[in-house]
XYZ file of C-alpha atoms in Angstrom:
328
model
C 191.485 6.480 84.740
C 190.591 6.654 88.459
C 188.130 3.834 87.928
C 191.052 1.531 87.198
C 193.501 2.977 89.716
C 194.306 -0.386 91.272
C 195.190 -1.978 87.923
C 198.416 -1.375 85.930
C 197.721 0.760 82.869
C 198.910 -1.758 80.293
C 196.721 -4.509 81.700
C 193.711 -2.171 81.749
C 194.215 -1.119 78.139
C 194.585 -4.725 77.077
C 191.479 -5.862 78.940
C 189.471 -2.956 77.535
C 190.659 -3.663 73.997
C 189.934 -7.395 74.248
C 186.486 -7.143 75.785
C 185.444 -4.293 73.482
C 186.573 -6.456 70.555
C 184.331 -9.283 71.758
C 181.443 -6.882 72.393
C 181.688 -5.456 68.884
C 181.813 -9.017 67.518
C 178.601 -9.901 69.362
C 176.872 -6.723 68.160
C 178.049 -7.348 64.598
C 176.624 -10.887 64.574
C 173.323 -9.684 66.039
C 173.110 -6.997 63.369
C 173.860 -9.521 60.622
C 170.852 -11.543 61.779
C 168.683 -8.425 62.080
C 169.666 -7.187 58.638
C 169.440 -10.342 56.553
C 166.840 -12.397 58.412
C 164.659 -9.795 60.139
C 164.549 -7.160 57.414
C 166.363 -4.368 59.257
C 168.099 -1.815 56.997
C 171.584 -2.026 58.473
C 173.715 0.956 59.437
C 173.488 2.288 55.880
C 169.836 3.058 56.644
C 170.993 6.033 58.720
C 171.836 7.974 55.562
C 169.680 6.203 52.970
C 166.913 8.813 53.018
C 164.200 6.129 52.972
C 162.095 7.638 55.730
C 161.773 7.809 59.492
C 161.006 4.128 60.037
C 164.146 3.028 58.239
C 166.290 5.544 60.103
C 164.819 4.430 63.432
C 165.598 0.755 62.802
C 169.103 1.628 61.624
C 169.580 3.767 64.735
C 168.596 0.801 66.910
C 171.261 -1.271 65.190
C 173.817 1.462 65.816
C 172.752 1.624 69.462
C 173.461 -2.113 69.717
C 177.149 -1.398 69.091
C 177.212 1.442 71.611
C 175.436 -0.669 74.224
C 177.794 -3.601 73.671
C 180.855 -1.373 74.070
C 179.390 0.253 77.177
C 178.748 -3.162 78.735
C 182.310 -4.233 77.969
C 183.799 -1.084 79.507
C 181.515 -1.365 82.522
C 182.398 -5.034 82.957
C 186.117 -4.291 82.948
C 185.599 -1.500 85.474
C 183.451 -3.652 87.751
C 186.048 -6.434 87.693
C 189.192 -4.309 87.808
C 190.716 -6.725 90.314
C 190.665 -9.598 87.833
C 193.973 -10.386 86.150
C 194.769 -11.025 82.527
C 195.206 -14.765 83.108
C 191.727 -14.998 84.601
C 190.270 -13.087 81.661
C 192.062 -15.388 79.228
C 190.646 -18.441 81.010
C 187.132 -16.947 80.963
C 187.302 -16.143 77.238
C 188.617 -19.621 76.505
C 185.763 -21.135 78.529
C 183.257 -19.189 76.408
C 184.945 -20.442 73.257
C 184.999 -23.970 74.607
C 181.227 -23.914 75.024
C 180.731 -22.594 71.477
C 182.869 -25.327 69.949
C 181.329 -28.033 72.135
C 177.826 -26.923 71.120
C 178.940 -26.853 67.478
C 180.075 -30.483 67.788
C 176.676 -31.590 69.022
C 174.973 -29.584 66.291
C 176.936 -31.193 63.455
C 176.553 -34.622 65.069
C 172.761 -34.348 65.395
C 172.181 -32.587 62.079
C 174.487 -34.989 60.258
C 172.810 -38.113 61.597
C 169.291 -36.710 61.272
C 169.713 -35.466 57.710
C 171.514 -38.648 56.644
C 168.618 -40.727 57.993
C 166.059 -38.656 56.050
C 168.151 -38.904 52.895
C 168.476 -42.673 53.307
C 164.727 -43.111 53.718
C 164.076 -40.882 50.685
C 166.495 -42.680 48.378
C 165.128 -46.070 49.433
C 161.533 -44.956 48.959
C 160.606 -45.530 52.607
C 160.113 -41.955 53.782
C 156.496 -41.682 52.677
C 155.580 -44.866 54.521
C 157.107 -43.481 57.712
C 155.841 -39.878 57.700
C 153.097 -39.700 55.091
C 153.002 -38.326 51.568
C 152.612 -34.656 52.452
C 155.427 -34.531 54.992
C 157.673 -36.636 52.751
C 157.149 -34.090 49.974
C 157.903 -31.212 52.341
C 161.100 -32.897 53.541
C 162.274 -32.881 49.932
C 162.426 -29.054 50.075
C 165.556 -27.558 51.628
C 163.707 -24.604 53.190
C 161.303 -26.909 55.023
C 163.984 -29.330 56.165
C 166.253 -26.507 57.295
C 163.512 -24.754 59.245
C 161.667 -27.668 60.810
C 164.378 -30.331 61.111
C 167.779 -28.650 61.234
C 166.794 -25.635 63.359
C 165.356 -27.738 66.248
C 168.446 -29.962 66.119
C 170.649 -26.853 66.322
C 168.790 -25.723 69.453
C 169.056 -29.213 70.933
C 172.792 -29.275 70.219
C 173.280 -25.962 72.036
C 171.328 -27.228 75.050
C 173.331 -30.471 75.180
C 176.568 -28.515 74.843
C 175.582 -26.390 77.838
C 174.993 -29.382 80.106
C 177.583 -31.952 79.068
C 181.345 -31.966 78.807
C 181.814 -35.647 78.073
C 182.197 -35.364 74.307
C 183.596 -32.725 71.988
C 184.779 -31.971 68.506
C 187.848 -34.224 68.922
C 185.414 -37.115 68.507
C 184.639 -35.831 65.019
C 187.870 -37.439 63.840
C 186.536 -40.836 64.930
C 183.146 -40.112 63.352
C 184.778 -39.200 60.032
C 186.760 -42.439 60.053
C 183.645 -44.438 60.968
C 181.597 -42.820 58.190
C 184.337 -43.479 55.648
C 184.629 -47.078 56.829
C 180.891 -47.553 56.281
C 181.307 -46.277 52.708
C 184.142 -48.714 52.043
C 182.261 -51.683 53.497
C 178.984 -50.952 51.737
C 180.681 -50.215 48.406
C 183.011 -53.216 48.212
C 181.098 -55.760 50.250
C 177.478 -54.939 49.449
C 177.945 -52.893 46.243
C 175.843 -50.133 47.767
C 176.661 -46.425 47.802
C 174.545 -43.262 47.844
C 175.362 -39.552 47.548
C 174.344 -38.788 51.128
C 177.106 -41.055 52.471
C 179.883 -38.976 50.916
C 178.038 -35.798 51.913
C 178.119 -36.905 55.549
C 181.889 -37.429 55.420
C 182.443 -33.984 53.877
C 180.066 -32.403 56.383
C 181.858 -33.816 59.399
C 185.340 -33.371 57.957
C 184.685 -29.698 57.172
C 183.477 -29.176 60.729
C 186.526 -30.969 62.159
C 188.964 -28.902 60.113
C 187.424 -25.520 60.919
C 186.323 -26.124 64.513
C 189.741 -27.499 65.451
C 191.520 -24.255 64.539
C 190.667 -22.428 67.766
C 191.659 -25.447 69.876
C 194.933 -25.724 67.964
C 195.597 -22.042 68.644
C 194.939 -22.614 72.346
C 197.411 -25.488 72.374
C 199.953 -23.473 70.323
C 199.810 -26.178 67.679
C 199.631 -24.082 64.519
C 202.680 -24.072 62.261
C 205.174 -21.489 63.453
C 208.584 -20.592 62.053
C 210.303 -20.572 65.427
C 213.941 -20.245 64.404
C 214.113 -17.065 66.466
C 210.982 -17.441 68.583
C 212.134 -20.602 70.379
C 215.133 -18.858 71.905
C 213.291 -15.750 73.077
C 212.624 -14.905 76.690
C 209.035 -15.205 77.861
C 208.466 -11.433 77.826
C 209.710 -11.146 74.253
C 207.555 -14.092 73.191
C 204.654 -12.236 74.731
C 205.363 -9.191 72.543
C 205.493 -11.375 69.426
C 202.251 -13.161 70.320
C 200.456 -9.919 71.200
C 201.426 -8.280 67.908
C 200.575 -11.413 65.945
C 197.193 -11.774 67.639
C 196.152 -8.271 66.618
C 197.872 -7.669 63.284
C 197.584 -11.151 61.808
C 194.892 -13.041 63.707
C 192.159 -10.524 64.495
C 192.480 -8.687 61.186
C 192.166 -11.974 59.299
C 189.057 -12.984 61.251
C 187.385 -9.619 60.720
C 188.220 -9.781 57.027
C 186.470 -13.153 56.760
C 183.424 -11.907 58.658
C 183.071 -8.590 56.826
C 183.532 -10.092 53.370
C 181.467 -13.169 54.213
C 178.577 -11.298 55.830
C 178.726 -7.869 54.198
C 175.821 -8.257 51.786
C 172.973 -10.651 51.027
C 175.116 -12.111 48.234
C 178.163 -12.694 50.428
C 179.772 -16.100 50.556
C 178.489 -16.896 54.068
C 175.108 -15.167 54.135
C 173.850 -16.083 50.669
C 173.910 -19.912 51.015
C 172.284 -19.759 54.451
C 169.523 -17.408 53.301
C 168.382 -19.826 50.578
C 169.248 -23.100 52.411
C 171.602 -23.964 49.553
C 172.026 -27.669 48.768
C 174.185 -29.718 46.437
C 172.927 -30.981 43.096
C 173.546 -34.617 43.943
C 169.995 -35.889 43.777
C 169.133 -37.544 47.081
C 172.161 -36.200 48.918
C 172.098 -34.392 52.249
C 170.666 -30.870 52.502
C 173.515 -29.404 54.549
C 175.598 -27.451 52.063
C 174.509 -24.155 53.596
C 175.925 -25.346 56.919
C 179.358 -25.442 55.287
C 179.159 -21.694 54.689
C 178.226 -21.302 58.341
C 181.318 -23.314 59.284
C 183.479 -20.582 57.732
C 181.733 -17.940 59.820
C 182.065 -20.027 62.979
C 185.756 -20.533 62.212
C 186.296 -16.770 62.099
C 184.254 -16.188 65.272
C 185.981 -18.859 67.372
C 189.426 -17.874 66.119
C 188.767 -14.208 66.919
C 187.621 -15.110 70.426
C 190.688 -17.269 70.961
C 192.996 -14.547 69.639
C 191.599 -12.268 72.342
C 192.442 -14.911 74.952
C 195.908 -15.257 73.442
C 196.356 -11.480 73.613
C 195.512 -11.482 77.320
C 198.014 -14.257 77.959
C 200.668 -12.596 75.802
C 200.465 -9.284 77.669
C 200.530 -11.175 80.965
C 203.765 -12.781 79.752
C 205.137 -9.352 78.840
C 204.372 -8.110 82.344
C 205.916 -11.191 83.944
C 202.698 -12.309 85.615
C 202.734 -15.809 87.165
C 200.785 -18.719 85.730
C 202.099 -18.755 82.162
C 199.874 -20.811 79.901
C 200.910 -24.316 79.062
C 197.472 -25.561 78.082
C 194.934 -24.177 80.506
C 191.805 -25.716 79.060
C 190.661 -28.946 77.551
C 188.301 -27.969 74.756
C 186.154 -31.058 74.672
């Protein structure tokens, strides 16, 4: 451990564990994309006996894990002077960007898909875009690939350059969308399936995206009959154990079950651009499956940040977290 001689052993072990956890998460998500969207065989290809090409691709996927872990270990060694609080703030900043980008994605996709659905149900889409394109927009695969995907990229770009809005605004958007439904239904006697779909789309995003922020703010329900009276170091032990045994295990369970096979609950709907059977409703049902995956990813990242803070509390480091980031 000479590489980390200037850093207390417990802090080093914690930083290594946390960053390796995030590295494995990144490699796992990359391999999910490679396996189900790019036709790679997955790690099982190493022993499938299907030939050299299959084994080679599977080996590349295995190398991705090794490379990710090596980068994490090297990063911890190169920044051995950095404390646990700083690591927690950095991890939270990464998570903040992910959630902020996700807000812009659901905002843009929701408005864009709702507009297309409105034009379709009112018979105006063909006049705007032509018969051929109007027909193509009626297919979920086409709309997902050529409308949703560019909006997803645009949302990520906006999330990288702006901090003025965030997922908290989804609560206002849900209320506004529901108000529109009430006004159009009872005042104008007008209601379409896509209107309710938009509310569900935004509400699902609000509920799942808010979980990581709530964890950051220590706002999840906690039975604190004993916890409230504990010293800071003992609270740190409780939070560290809870982050690993309850939080991280739960997130990995969701990801492994949800992305384990092509028929899994997260992968399957996204692969086929699954939609509801509500006629001219929105084509965003497959996004809802993605929300579950994003929930697990953002919660796992935030549990790593919580672990760093918890061990810092155990060690009595200054700068205990009150609420060290505004996830907007």
